[in-house]
Structure formats: structure tokens, C-alpha cells
CSV table of C-alpha atoms in Angstrom, one decimal:
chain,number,residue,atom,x,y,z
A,1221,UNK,CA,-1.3,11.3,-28.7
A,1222,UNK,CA,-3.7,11.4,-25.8
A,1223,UNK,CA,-3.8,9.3,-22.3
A,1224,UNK,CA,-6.6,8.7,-20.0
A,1225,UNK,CA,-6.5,7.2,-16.4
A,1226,UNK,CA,-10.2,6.6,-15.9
A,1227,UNK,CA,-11.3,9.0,-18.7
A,1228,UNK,CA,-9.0,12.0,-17.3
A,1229,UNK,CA,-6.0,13.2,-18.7
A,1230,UNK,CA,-4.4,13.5,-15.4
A,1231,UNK,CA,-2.6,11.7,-12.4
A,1232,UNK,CA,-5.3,9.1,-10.7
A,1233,UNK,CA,-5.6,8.3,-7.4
A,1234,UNK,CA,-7.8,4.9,-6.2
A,1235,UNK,CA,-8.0,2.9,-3.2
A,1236,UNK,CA,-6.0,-1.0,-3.2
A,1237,UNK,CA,-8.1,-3.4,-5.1
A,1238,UNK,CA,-9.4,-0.6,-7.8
A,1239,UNK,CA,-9.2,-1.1,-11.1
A,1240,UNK,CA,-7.9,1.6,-13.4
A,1241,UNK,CA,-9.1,2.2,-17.1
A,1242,UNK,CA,-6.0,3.1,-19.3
A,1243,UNK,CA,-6.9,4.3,-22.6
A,1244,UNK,CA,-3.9,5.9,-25.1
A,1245,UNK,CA,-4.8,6.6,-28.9
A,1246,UNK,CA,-2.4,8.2,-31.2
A,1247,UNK,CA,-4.9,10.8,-34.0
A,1248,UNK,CA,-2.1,11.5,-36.3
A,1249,UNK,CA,-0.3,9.4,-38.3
A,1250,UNK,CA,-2.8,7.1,-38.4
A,1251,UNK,CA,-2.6,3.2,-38.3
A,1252,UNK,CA,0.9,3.4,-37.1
A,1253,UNK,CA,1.6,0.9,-34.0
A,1254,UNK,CA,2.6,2.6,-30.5
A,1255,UNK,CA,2.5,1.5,-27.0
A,1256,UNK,CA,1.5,1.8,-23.4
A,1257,UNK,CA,3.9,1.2,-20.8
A,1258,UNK,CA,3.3,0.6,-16.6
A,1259,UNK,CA,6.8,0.5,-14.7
A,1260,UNK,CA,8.4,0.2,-18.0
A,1261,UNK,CA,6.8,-2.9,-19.1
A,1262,UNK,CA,4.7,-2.9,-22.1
A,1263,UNK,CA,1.1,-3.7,-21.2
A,1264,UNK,CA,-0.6,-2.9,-24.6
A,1265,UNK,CA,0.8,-2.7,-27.9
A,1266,UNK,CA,-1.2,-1.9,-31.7
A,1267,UNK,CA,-3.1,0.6,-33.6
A,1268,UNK,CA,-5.1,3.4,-32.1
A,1269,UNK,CA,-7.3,3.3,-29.6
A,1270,UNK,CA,-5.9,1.2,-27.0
A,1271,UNK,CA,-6.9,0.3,-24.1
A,1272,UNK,CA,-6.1,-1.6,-20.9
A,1273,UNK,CA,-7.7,-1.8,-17.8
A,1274,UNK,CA,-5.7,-3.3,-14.1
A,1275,UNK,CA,-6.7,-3.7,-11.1
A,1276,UNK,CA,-4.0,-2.1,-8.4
A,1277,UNK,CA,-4.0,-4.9,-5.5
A,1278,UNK,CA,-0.6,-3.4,-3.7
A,1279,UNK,CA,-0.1,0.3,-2.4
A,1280,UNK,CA,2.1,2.3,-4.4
A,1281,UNK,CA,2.6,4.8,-7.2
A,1282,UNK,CA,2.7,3.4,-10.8
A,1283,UNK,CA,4.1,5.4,-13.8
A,1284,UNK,CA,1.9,4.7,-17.1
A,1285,UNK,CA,3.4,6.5,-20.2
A,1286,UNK,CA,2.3,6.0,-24.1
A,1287,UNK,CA,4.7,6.3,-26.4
A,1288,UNK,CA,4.8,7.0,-30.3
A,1289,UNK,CA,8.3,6.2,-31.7
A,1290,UNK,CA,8.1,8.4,-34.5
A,1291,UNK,CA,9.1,7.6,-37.9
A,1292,UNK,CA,10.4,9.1,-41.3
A,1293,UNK,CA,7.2,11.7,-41.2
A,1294,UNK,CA,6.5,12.1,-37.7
A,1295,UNK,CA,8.6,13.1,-34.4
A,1296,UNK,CA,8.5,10.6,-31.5
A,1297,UNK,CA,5.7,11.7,-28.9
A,1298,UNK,CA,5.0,10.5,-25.5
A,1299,UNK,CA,2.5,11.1,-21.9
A,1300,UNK,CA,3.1,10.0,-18.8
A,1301,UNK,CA,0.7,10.2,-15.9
A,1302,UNK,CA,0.7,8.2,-12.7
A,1303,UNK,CA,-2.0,6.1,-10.6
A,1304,UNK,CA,-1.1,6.6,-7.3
A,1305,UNK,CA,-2.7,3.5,-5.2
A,1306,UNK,CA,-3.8,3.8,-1.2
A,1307,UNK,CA,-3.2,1.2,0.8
A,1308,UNK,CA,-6.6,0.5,2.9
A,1309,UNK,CA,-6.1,-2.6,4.8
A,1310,UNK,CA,-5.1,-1.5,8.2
A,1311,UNK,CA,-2.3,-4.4,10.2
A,1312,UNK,CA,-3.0,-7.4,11.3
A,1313,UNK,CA,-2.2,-7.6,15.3
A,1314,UNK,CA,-2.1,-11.1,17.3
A,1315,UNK,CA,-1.6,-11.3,20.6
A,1316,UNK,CA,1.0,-14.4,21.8
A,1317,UNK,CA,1.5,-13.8,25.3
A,1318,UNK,CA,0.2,-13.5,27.7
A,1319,UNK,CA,-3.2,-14.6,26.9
A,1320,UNK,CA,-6.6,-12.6,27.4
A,1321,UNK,CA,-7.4,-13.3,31.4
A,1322,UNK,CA,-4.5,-15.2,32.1
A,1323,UNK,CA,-2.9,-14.3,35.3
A,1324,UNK,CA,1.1,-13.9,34.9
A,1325,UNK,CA,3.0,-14.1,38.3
A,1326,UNK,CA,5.7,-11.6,37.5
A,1327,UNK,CA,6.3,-7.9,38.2
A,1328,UNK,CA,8.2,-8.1,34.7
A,1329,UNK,CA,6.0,-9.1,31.8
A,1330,UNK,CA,6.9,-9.5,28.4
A,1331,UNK,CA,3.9,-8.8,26.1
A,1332,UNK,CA,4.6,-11.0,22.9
A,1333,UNK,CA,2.3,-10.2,19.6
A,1334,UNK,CA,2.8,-10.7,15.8
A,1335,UNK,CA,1.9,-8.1,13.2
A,1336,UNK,CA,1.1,-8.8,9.7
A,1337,UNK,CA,0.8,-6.6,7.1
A,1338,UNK,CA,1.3,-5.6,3.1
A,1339,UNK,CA,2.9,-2.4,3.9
A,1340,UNK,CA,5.9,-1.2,6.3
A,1341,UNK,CA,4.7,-0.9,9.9
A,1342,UNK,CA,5.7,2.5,11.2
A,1343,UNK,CA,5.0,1.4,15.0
A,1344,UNK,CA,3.2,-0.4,17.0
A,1345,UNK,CA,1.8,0.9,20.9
A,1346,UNK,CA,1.1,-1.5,24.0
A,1347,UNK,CA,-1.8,0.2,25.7
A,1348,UNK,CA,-2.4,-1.1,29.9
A,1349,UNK,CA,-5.9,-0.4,31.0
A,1350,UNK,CA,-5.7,2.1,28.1
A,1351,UNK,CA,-3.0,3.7,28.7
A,1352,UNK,CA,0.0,3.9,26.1
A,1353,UNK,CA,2.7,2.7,28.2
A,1354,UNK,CA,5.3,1.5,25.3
A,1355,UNK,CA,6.0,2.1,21.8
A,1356,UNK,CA,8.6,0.8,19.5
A,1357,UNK,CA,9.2,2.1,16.0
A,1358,UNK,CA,11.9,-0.9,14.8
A,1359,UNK,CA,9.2,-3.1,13.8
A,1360,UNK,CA,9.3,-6.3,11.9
A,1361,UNK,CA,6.6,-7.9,10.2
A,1362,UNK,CA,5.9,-11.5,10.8
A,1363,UNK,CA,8.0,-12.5,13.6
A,1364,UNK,CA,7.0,-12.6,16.8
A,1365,UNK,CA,7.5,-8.9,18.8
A,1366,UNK,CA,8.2,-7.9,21.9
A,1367,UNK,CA,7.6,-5.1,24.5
A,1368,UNK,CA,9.0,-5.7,28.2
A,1369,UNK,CA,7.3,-3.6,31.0
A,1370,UNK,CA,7.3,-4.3,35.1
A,1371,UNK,CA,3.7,-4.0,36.5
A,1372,UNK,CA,3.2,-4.4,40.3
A,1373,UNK,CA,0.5,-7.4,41.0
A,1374,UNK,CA,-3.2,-7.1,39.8
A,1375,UNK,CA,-5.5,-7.4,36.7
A,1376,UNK,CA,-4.7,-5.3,33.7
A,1377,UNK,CA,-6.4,-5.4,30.4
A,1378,UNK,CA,-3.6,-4.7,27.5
A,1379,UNK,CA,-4.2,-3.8,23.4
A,1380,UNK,CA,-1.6,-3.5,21.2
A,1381,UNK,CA,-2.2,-0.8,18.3
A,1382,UNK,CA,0.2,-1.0,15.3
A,1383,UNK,CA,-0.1,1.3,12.1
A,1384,UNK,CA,1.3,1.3,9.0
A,1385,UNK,CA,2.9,3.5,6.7
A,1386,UNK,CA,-0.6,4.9,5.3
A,1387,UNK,CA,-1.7,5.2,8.9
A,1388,UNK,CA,-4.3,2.3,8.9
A,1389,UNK,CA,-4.3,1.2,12.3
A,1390,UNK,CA,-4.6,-2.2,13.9
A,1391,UNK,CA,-5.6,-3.5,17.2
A,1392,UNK,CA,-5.5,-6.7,19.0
């Protein structure tokens, strides 16, 4: 019983929207029915070769395992590799308020911003005239965010960088 992840019998590792080539065949006994597995669901069931191939849209690790469940003449055989999937797509930041070149009378402004993303944020950094002057860790996606900072009167130009769990950074 043999397993290939893109033609290697080994873990794979690929980038979010890759496709990976699963091939399993079972040499001996032959013409007996076994089956390939992702997560524990069957994605391919017959007679030797077979083959399936998936494209891995989300980040995340994926067990694939073949299995043989033996019969009268043959013990029960089984591989498992893994496909370990990158996540590439770095967050997407929007800022809410205050706006790009908008004055904002206060000493205490609240920067409000939204971050989007398919993968937990680890934090996200408001940068003043690029300098980091906040960072909060207790991010949640898809809900409008906060960071709170008293500035004495004049201009500033202000970015807000969040990254993700794979470190793919985003910036207003």
C-alpha cells in the first residue's frame, strides 16, 4: 500500500489555493477495494490506483490516510501523511474614523478600523507619523475596533498594521 502527496511519499506543504495530487494504490492483493481518507471522510473509494486531487482554499493541516481493511488472506494496512496548507492572504484593514485629512478637534481620539480576515488576528498596531504608539492583542475580526490615544493639536498621519496568525501583515 503506497501514498503520494504530489508524487512524494511524504508530508506536503503548499500555499492556500494549491491543489494537491493524492494518489494511494494497494500492489497486493489485488482488485480488492480500499480507501483514501482527508479528516476522516472518505474522498475516494475502489480498486487500485486511486487517485484524488483538492484544492486547499483554507490554512490548516489536513491528515490524508489510505487504508486497506484486510481480509481472510491479508492483514489490514494503512499510511498517513499530512498537507500542511499556508495561509497567504495577509488582513484586510479599513479605517472608520477618523477619516484620511480630516481634522478631529480633540486632545483624545479614538481611532476606529475593521479587520477582516480568514485566519485569527494575532494583533493589530496604530502607527502616528510612523510611530507605533498602540497595540492590542484581543482582537476581533469583523467588528468595528478601537484604540483610544490623547494627541496635543496638529496634523498626524496614522496606519493601522494588523497581522495574522501566519504573520501576513495588513495595513490601512
Amino acid at each position: 500500500l503506497t501514498l503520494t502527496l504530489n508524487r512524494i511519499e511524504n508530508n506536503l506543504t503548499i500555499n492556500e489555493t494549491q491543489q494537491a495530487t493524492i494518489n494511494a494504490s494497494l500492489f497486493e492483493p489485488t482488485n480488492k477495494q480500499f480507501n483514501i481518507y482527508q479528516d476522516g471522510q472518505i474522498i475516494n473509494s475502489g480498486t487500485s490506483p486511486l487517485t484524488n486531487t483538492t484544492t486547499y482554499n483554507t490554512a490548516g493541516q489536513y491528515n490524508i490516510t489510505t487504508i486497506f481493511n484486510g481480509n481472510e488472506n491479508y492483514t489490514s494496512k494503512s499510511v498517513t501523511y499530512f498537507v500542511n496548507v499556508n495561509d497567504i492572504i495577509k488582513p484586510t484593514v479599513s479605517l472608520i474614523f477618523p477619516q484620511n485629512n480630516k481634522t478631529v478637534g480633540s486632545a483624545d481620539v479614538i481611532f476606529q478600523y475593521n479587520v477582516t480576515d480568514n485566519t485569527n488576528i494575532t494583533r493589530c498596531e496604530l502607527y502616528v507619523d510612523d510611530t507605533i504608539r498602540s497595540t492590542d492583542t484581543t482582537i476581533t475580526k469583523n467588528i468595528t475596533q478601537t484604540f483610544k490615544l490623547t494627541l496635543p493639536d496638529n496634523n498626524y498621519n496614522y496606519t493601522i498594521k494588523c497581522i495574522d496568525e501566519y504573520s501576513n501583515t495588513g495595513v490601512s
